[in-house]
CSV table of C-alpha atoms in Angstrom, one decimal:
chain,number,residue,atom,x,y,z
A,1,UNK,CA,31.5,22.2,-66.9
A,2,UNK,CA,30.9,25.9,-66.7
A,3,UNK,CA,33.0,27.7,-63.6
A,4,UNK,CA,31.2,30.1,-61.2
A,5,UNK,CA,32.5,32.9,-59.4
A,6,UNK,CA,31.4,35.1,-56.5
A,7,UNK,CA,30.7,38.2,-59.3
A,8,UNK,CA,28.0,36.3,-60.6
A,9,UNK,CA,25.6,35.7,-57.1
A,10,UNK,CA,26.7,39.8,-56.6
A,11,UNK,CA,24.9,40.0,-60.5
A,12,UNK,CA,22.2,37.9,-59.6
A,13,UNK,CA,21.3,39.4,-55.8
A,14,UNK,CA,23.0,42.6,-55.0
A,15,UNK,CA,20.0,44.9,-56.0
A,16,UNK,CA,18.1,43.1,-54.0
A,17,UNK,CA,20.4,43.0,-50.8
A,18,UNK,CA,20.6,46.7,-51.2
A,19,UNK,CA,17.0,47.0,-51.2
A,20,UNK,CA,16.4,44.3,-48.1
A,21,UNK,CA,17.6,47.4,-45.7
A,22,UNK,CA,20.3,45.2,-44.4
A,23,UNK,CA,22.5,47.6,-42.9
A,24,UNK,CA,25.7,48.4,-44.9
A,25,UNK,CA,28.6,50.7,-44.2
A,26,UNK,CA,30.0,53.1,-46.6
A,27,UNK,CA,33.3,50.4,-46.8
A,28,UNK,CA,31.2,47.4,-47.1
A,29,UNK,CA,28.7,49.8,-49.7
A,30,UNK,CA,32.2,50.6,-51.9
A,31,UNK,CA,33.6,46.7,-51.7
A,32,UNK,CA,30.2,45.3,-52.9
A,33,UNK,CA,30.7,47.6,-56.2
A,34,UNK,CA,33.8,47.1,-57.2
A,35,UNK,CA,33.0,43.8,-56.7
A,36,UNK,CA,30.2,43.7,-59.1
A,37,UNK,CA,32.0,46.4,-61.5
A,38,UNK,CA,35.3,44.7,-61.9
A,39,UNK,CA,36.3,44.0,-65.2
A,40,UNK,CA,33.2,44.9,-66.8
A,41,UNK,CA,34.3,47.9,-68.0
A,42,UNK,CA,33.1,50.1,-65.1
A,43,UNK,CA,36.4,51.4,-64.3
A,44,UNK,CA,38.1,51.9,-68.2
A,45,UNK,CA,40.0,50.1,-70.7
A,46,UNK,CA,43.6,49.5,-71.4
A,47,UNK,CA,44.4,49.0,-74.9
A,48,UNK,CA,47.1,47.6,-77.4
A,49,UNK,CA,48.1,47.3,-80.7
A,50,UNK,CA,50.0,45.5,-83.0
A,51,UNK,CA,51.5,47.7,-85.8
A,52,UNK,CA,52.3,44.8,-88.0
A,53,UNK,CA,48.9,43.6,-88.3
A,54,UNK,CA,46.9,45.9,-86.9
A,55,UNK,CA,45.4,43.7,-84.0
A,56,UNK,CA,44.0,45.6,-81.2
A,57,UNK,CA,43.4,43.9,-77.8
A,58,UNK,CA,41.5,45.6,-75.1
A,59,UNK,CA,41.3,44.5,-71.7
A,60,UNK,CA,38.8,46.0,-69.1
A,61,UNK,CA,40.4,47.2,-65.8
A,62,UNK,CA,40.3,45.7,-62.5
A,63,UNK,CA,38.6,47.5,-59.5
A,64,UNK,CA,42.2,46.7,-57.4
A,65,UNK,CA,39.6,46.1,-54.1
A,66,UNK,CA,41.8,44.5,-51.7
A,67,UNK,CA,38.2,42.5,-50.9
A,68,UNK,CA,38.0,41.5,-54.4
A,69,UNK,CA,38.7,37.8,-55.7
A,70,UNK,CA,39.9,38.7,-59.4
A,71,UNK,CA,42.9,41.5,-58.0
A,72,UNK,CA,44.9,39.7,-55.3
A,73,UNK,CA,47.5,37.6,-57.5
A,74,UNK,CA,49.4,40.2,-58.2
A,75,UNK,CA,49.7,42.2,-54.8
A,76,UNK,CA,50.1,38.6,-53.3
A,77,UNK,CA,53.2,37.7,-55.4
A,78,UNK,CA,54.8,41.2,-54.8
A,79,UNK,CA,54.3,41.0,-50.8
A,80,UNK,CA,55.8,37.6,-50.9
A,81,UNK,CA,58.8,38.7,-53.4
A,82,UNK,CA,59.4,41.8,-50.8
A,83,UNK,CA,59.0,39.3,-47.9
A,84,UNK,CA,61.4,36.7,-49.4
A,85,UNK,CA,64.4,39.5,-49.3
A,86,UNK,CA,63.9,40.2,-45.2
A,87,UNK,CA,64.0,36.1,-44.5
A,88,UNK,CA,67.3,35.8,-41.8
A,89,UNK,CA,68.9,31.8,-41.5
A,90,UNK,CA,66.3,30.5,-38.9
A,91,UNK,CA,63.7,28.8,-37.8
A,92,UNK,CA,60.2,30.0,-38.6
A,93,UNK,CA,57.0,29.4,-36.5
A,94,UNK,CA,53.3,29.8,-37.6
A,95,UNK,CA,51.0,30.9,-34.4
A,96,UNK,CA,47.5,31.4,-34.2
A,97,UNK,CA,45.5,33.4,-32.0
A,98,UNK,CA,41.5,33.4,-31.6
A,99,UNK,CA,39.4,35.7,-29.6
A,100,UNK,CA,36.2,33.5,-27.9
A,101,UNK,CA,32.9,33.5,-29.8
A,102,UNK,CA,31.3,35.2,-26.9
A,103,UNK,CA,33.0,38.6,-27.6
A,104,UNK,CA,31.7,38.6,-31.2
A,105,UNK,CA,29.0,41.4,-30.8
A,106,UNK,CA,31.5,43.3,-28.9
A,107,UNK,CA,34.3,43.2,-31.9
A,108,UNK,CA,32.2,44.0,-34.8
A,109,UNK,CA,30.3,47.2,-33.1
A,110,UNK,CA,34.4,48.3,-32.5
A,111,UNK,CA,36.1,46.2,-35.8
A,112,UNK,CA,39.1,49.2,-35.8
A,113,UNK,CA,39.5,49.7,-32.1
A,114,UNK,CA,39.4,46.2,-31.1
A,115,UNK,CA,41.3,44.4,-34.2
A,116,UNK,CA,43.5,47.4,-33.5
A,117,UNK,CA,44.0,46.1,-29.7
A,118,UNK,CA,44.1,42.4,-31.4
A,119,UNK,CA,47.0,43.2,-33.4
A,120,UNK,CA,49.1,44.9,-30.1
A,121,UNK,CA,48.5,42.1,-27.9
A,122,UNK,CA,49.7,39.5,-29.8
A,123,UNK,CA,52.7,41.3,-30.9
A,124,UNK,CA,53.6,42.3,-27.1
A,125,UNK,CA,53.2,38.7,-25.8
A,126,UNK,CA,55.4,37.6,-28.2
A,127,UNK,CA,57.7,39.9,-28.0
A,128,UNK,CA,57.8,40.3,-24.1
A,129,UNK,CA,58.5,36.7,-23.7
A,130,UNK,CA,60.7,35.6,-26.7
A,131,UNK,CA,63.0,38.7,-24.9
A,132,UNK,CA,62.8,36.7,-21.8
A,133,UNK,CA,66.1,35.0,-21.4
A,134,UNK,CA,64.4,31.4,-20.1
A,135,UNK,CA,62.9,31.5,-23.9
A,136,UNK,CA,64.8,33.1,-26.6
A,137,UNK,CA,66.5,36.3,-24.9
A,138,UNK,CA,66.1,38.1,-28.2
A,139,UNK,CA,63.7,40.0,-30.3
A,140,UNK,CA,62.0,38.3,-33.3
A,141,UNK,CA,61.0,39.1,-36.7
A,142,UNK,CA,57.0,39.3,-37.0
A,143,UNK,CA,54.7,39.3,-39.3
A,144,UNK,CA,50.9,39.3,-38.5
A,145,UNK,CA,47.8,39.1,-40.7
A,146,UNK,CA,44.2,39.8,-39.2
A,147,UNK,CA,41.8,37.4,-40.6
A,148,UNK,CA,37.8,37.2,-39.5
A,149,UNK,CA,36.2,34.4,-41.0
A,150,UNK,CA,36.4,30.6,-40.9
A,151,UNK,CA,35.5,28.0,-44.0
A,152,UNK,CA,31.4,28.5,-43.5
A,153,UNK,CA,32.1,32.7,-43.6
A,154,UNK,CA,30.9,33.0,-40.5
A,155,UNK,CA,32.2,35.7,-38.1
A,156,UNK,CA,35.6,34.3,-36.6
A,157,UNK,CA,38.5,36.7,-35.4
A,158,UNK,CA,42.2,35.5,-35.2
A,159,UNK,CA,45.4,36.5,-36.0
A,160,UNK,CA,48.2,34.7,-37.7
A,161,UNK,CA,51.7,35.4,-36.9
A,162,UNK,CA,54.7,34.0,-38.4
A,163,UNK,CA,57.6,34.3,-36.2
A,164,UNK,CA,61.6,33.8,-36.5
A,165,UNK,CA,62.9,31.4,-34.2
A,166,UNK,CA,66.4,33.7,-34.0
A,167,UNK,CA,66.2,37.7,-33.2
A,168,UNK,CA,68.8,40.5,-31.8
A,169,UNK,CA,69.8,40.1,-27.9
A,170,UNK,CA,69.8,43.6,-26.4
A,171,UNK,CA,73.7,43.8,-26.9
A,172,UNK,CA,72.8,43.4,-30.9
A,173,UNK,CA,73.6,39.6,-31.4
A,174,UNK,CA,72.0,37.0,-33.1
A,175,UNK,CA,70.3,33.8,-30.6
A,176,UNK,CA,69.0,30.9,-32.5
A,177,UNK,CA,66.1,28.9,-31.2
A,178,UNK,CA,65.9,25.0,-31.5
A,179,UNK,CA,63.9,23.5,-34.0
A,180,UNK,CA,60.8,24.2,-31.3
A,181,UNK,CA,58.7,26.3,-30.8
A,182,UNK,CA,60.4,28.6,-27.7
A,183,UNK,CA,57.2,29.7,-26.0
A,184,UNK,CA,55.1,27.0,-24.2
A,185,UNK,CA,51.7,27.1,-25.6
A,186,UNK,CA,50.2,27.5,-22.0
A,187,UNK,CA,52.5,30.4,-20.7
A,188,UNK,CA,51.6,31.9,-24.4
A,189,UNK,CA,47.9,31.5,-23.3
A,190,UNK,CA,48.0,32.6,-20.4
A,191,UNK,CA,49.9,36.0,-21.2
A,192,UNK,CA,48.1,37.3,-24.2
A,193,UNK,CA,44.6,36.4,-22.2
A,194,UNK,CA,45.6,38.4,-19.3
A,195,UNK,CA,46.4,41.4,-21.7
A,196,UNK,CA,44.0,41.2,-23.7
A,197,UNK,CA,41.1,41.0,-20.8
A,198,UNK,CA,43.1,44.1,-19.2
A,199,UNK,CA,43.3,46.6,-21.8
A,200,UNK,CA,39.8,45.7,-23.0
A,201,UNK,CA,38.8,46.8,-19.6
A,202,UNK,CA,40.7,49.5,-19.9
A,203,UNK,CA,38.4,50.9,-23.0
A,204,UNK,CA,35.4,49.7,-20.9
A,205,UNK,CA,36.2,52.3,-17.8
A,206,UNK,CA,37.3,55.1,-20.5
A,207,UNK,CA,33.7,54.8,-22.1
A,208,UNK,CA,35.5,54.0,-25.7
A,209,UNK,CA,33.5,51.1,-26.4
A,210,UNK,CA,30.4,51.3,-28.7
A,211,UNK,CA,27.7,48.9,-27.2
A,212,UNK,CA,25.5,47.4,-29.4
A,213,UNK,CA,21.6,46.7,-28.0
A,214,UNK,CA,22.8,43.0,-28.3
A,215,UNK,CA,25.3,44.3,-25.8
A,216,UNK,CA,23.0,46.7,-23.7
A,217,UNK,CA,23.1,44.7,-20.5
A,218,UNK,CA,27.0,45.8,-20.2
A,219,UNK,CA,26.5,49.2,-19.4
A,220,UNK,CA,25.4,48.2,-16.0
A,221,UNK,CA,29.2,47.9,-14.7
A,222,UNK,CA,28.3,44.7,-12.8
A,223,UNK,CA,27.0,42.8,-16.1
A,224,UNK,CA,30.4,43.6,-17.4
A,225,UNK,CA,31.9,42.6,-14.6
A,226,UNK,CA,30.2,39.3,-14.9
A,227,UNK,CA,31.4,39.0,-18.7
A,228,UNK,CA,34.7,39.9,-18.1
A,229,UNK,CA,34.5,36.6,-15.6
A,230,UNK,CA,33.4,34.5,-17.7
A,231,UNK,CA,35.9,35.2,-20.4
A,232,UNK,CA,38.8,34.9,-18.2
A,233,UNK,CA,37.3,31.2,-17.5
A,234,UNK,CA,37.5,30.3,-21.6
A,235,UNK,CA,40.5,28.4,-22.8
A,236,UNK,CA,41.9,31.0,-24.9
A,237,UNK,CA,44.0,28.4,-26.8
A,238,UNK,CA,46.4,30.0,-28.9
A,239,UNK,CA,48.3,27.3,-30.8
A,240,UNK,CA,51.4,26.9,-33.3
A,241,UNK,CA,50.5,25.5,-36.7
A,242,UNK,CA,53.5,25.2,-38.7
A,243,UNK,CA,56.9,24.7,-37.8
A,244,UNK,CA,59.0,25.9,-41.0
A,245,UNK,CA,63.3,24.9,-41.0
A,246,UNK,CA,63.1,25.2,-44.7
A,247,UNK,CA,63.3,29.2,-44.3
A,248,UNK,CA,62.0,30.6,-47.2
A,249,UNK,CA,59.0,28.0,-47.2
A,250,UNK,CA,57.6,30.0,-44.1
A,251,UNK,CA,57.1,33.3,-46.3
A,252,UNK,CA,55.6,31.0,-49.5
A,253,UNK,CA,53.3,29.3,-47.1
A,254,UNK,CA,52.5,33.0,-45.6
A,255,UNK,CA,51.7,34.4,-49.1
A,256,UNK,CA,48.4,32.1,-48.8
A,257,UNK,CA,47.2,34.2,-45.7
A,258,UNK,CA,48.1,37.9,-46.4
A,259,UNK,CA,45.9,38.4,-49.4
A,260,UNK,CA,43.1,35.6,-48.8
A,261,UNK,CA,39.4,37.2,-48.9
A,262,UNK,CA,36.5,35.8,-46.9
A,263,UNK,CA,36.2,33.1,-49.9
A,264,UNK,CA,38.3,32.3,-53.2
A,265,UNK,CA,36.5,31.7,-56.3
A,266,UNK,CA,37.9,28.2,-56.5
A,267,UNK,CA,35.3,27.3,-53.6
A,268,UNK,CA,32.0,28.2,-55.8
A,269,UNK,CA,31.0,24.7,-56.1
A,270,UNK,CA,27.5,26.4,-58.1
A,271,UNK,CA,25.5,29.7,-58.4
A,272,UNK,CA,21.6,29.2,-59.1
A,273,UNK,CA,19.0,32.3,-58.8
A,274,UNK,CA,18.4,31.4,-55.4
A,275,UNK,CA,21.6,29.8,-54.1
A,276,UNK,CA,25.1,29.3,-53.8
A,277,UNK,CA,26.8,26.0,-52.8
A,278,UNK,CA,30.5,26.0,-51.8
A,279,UNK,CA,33.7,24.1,-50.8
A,280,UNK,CA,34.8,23.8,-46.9
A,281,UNK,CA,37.2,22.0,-45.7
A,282,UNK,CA,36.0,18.9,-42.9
A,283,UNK,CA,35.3,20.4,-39.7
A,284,UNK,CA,38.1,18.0,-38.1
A,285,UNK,CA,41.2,16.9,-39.5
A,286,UNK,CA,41.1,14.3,-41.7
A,287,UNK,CA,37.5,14.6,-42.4
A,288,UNK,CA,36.7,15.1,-46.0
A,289,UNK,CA,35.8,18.5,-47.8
A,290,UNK,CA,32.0,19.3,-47.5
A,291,UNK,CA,29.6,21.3,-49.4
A,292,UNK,CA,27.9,24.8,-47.6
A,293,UNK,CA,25.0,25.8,-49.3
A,294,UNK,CA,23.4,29.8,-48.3
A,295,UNK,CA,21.2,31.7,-49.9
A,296,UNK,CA,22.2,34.2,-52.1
A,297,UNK,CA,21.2,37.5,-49.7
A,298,UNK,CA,22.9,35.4,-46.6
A,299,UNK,CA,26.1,34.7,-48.8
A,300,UNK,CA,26.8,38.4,-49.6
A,301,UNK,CA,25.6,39.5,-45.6
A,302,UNK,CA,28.5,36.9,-44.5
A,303,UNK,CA,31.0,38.2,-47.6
A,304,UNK,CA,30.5,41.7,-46.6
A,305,UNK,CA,30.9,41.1,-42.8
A,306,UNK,CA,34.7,40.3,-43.2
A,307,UNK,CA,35.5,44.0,-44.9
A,308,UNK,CA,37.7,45.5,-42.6
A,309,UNK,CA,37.1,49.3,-41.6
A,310,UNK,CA,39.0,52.0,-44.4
A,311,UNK,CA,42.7,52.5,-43.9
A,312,UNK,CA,42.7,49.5,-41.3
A,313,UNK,CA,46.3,48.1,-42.1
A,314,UNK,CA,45.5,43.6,-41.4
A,315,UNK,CA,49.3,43.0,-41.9
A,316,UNK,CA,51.5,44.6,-39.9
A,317,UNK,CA,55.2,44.1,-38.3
A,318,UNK,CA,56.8,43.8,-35.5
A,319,UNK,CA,60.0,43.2,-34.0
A,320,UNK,CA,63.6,43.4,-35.6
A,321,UNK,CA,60.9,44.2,-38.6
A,322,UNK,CA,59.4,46.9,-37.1
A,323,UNK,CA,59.3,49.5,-40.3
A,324,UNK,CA,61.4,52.3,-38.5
A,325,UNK,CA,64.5,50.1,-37.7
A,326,UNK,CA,63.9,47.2,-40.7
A,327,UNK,CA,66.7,48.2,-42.6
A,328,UNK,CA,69.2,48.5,-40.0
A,329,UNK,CA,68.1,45.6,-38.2
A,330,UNK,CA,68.1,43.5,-41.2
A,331,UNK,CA,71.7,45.0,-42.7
A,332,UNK,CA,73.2,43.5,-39.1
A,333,UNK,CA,71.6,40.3,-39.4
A,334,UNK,CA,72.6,39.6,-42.6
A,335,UNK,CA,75.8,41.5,-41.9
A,336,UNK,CA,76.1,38.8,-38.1
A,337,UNK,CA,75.2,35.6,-40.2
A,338,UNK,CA,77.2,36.2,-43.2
A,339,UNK,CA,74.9,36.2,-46.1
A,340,UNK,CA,71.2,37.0,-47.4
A,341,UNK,CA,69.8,33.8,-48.3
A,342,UNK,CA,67.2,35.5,-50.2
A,343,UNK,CA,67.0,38.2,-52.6
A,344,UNK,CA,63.9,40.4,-53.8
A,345,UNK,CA,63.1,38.6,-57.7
A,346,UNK,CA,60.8,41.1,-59.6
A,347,UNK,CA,62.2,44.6,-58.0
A,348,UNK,CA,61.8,46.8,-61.2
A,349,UNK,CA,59.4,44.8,-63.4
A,350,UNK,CA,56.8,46.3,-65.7
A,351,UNK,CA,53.4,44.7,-65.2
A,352,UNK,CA,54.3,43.1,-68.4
A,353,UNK,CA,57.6,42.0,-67.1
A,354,UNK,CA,55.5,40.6,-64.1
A,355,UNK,CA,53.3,38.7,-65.8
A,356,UNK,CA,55.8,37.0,-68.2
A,357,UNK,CA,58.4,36.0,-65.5
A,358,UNK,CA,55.2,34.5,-62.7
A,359,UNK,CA,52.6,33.3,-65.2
A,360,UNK,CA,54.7,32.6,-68.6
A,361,UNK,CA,52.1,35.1,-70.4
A,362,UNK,CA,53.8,37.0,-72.8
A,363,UNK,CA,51.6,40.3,-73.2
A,364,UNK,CA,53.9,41.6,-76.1
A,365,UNK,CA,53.1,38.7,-78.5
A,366,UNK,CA,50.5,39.5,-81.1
A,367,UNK,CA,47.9,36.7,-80.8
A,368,UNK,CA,47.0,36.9,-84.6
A,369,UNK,CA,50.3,37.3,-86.3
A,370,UNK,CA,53.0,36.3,-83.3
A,371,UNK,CA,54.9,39.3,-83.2
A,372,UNK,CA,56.4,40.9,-80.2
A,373,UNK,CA,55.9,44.4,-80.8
A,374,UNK,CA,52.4,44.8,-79.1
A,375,UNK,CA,52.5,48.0,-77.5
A,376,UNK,CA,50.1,50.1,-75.5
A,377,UNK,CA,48.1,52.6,-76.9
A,378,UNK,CA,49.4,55.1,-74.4
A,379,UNK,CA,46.2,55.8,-72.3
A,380,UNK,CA,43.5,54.6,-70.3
A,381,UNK,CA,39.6,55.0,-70.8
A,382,UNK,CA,37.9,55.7,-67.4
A,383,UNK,CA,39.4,55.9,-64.1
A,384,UNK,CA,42.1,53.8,-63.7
């Protein structure tokens, strides 16, 4: 059974997206390229050879898009190796956070401003109330990742956080939560929508937000007034997803969400040379996985809608791993608890290295002869 992939509908329909006049930005313009160039030998060649028999391999380079499906498994396994080093002796909780539907429009005519705003919230509701003493009375550990899509590609913002159930009081000692979750999922709700709804209105009165004409009607300050109403009446519903006391497990299970694109080629169910079919998973739990079929011009319009704006950063840290005070923070955790459960595993490696200790793949055995002493040519054709 042959495999498809998302390069081949970008083979088949790209041209003609490009010439539909569907609006693309420079980002989106740049993604879609290196999509379609990657590994065709658009962006070079690395070469090796064997000197006992004379074998030469050559492998086209990667376009290293952080939107493309063929370059994450590398950055993915670093981030989680790096990640796996910072883990303190605790619990670990997975919380989501979703923005209503109804501010869609809004978010996508102001993707680095408002994902930007996204990000701060969440981080300042959990960390105002985990340093309230009837919760945890200490600051937390962090990590967040931006995503924007759900299983159909359709436009869906949240944010995941994974956070440590122990932090540093003010007088710089560990507290420990319970095996629960230390927030109540209402008082969570309640805070973040409150901020959120304030500092949005905030950019409103400043004049910061971009208005789309879908969003015309909320230049008159009463329409907005209106909409900012009617949002405060949604059930913002933040909720926890995991609950990890297996430590380590938290940042594994984490390593699926930092690097995940829009859609993995695993889920190309089929490509034709008008359509592509793919997998979802059941819209409720416990409902079985489902087939999505799009055309090919509305699977790349969906694709290119979740490329986030150049230089925006969709992981980001807060808390005792806040990058200016990580290392000390982390030195006195370790230093308070008594050990470092984890430690860092490919620190050092070559790419070769890399790939032989997380794949098995040997790159320094010949393929013709079996010797070890393949060795790069020494340079690169074409950019690297």
């Amino acid at each position: 059974m042959a495999e498809h992939n998302i390069q081949q509908v970008w083979r088949l329909a790209y041209e003609d997206y490009s010439a539909s006049g569907i609006f693309q930005s420079d980002v989106q313009r740049k993604a879609a390229l290196d999509l379609l160039n990657c590994k065709s030998g658009a962006f070079g060649v690395n070469a090796s050879i064997c000197p006992d028999c004379g074998h030469l391999e050559v492998h086209n380079n990667s376009c290293r898009n952080r939107n493309c499906p063929n370059c994450q498994a590398v950055q993915k396994e670093l981030w989680v190796d790096k990640r796996r080093a910072e883990v303190i002796d605790s619990p670990y909780f997975h919380v989501v956070f979703t923005l209503p539907h109804e501010l869609n429009p809004l978010l996508y005519r102001n993707q680095k401003l408002l994902y930007d705003l996204l990000h701060r919230c969440c981080a300042q509701t959990l960390l105002e109330l985990s340093n309230d003493k009837k919760y945890l009375g200490a600051t937390p550990g962090i990590i967040q990742v931006l995503h924007t899509w759900n299983q159909e590609m359709d436009y869906h913002v949240h944010m995941h956080c994974i956070v440590s159930g122990g932090g540093l009081t003010p007088d710089r000692h560990i507290r420990l939560s319970s095996g629960h979750f230390f927030i109540p999922v209402f008082v969570l709700r309640d805070k973040f929508k409150g901020k959120y709804l304030a500092l949005l209105d905030q950019l409103y009165k400043k004049g910061a937000l971009a208005l789309s004409s879908s969003c015309a009607p909320l230049e008159d300050p009463s329409h907005w007034q209106a909409f900012k109403d009617s949002l405060y009446e949604k059930d913002w519903c933040p909720y926890i997803k995991e609950t990890f006391n297996g430590f380590g497990n938290a940042i594994e299970y984490l390593g699926r969400y930092t690097h995940k694109i829009a859609i993995s080629n695993s889920r190309i169910l089929s490509v034709t040379d008008s359509r592509v079919t793919f997998s979802a998973r059941g819209k409720k739990t416990g409902d079985p996985r489902r087939a999505v079929t799009l055309s090919l011009l509305e699977f790349i319009r969906r694709f290119l809608m979740h490329v986030l704006p150049h230089g925006f950063q969709k992981i980001r840290y807060y808390g005792f791993l806040n990058n200016r005070g990580k290392a000390k923070n982390l030195k006195l955790i370790f230093t308070l608890q008594g050990h470092q459960r984890f430690k860092a595993r490919y620190t050092g490696l070559t790419m070769a290295g890399l790939l032989k200790k997380i794949w098995d793949r040997d790159i320094c055995v010949c393929p013709v002869c079996g010797s070890r002493k393949m060795r790069p040519m020494g340079r690169t054709y074409g950019p690297s």
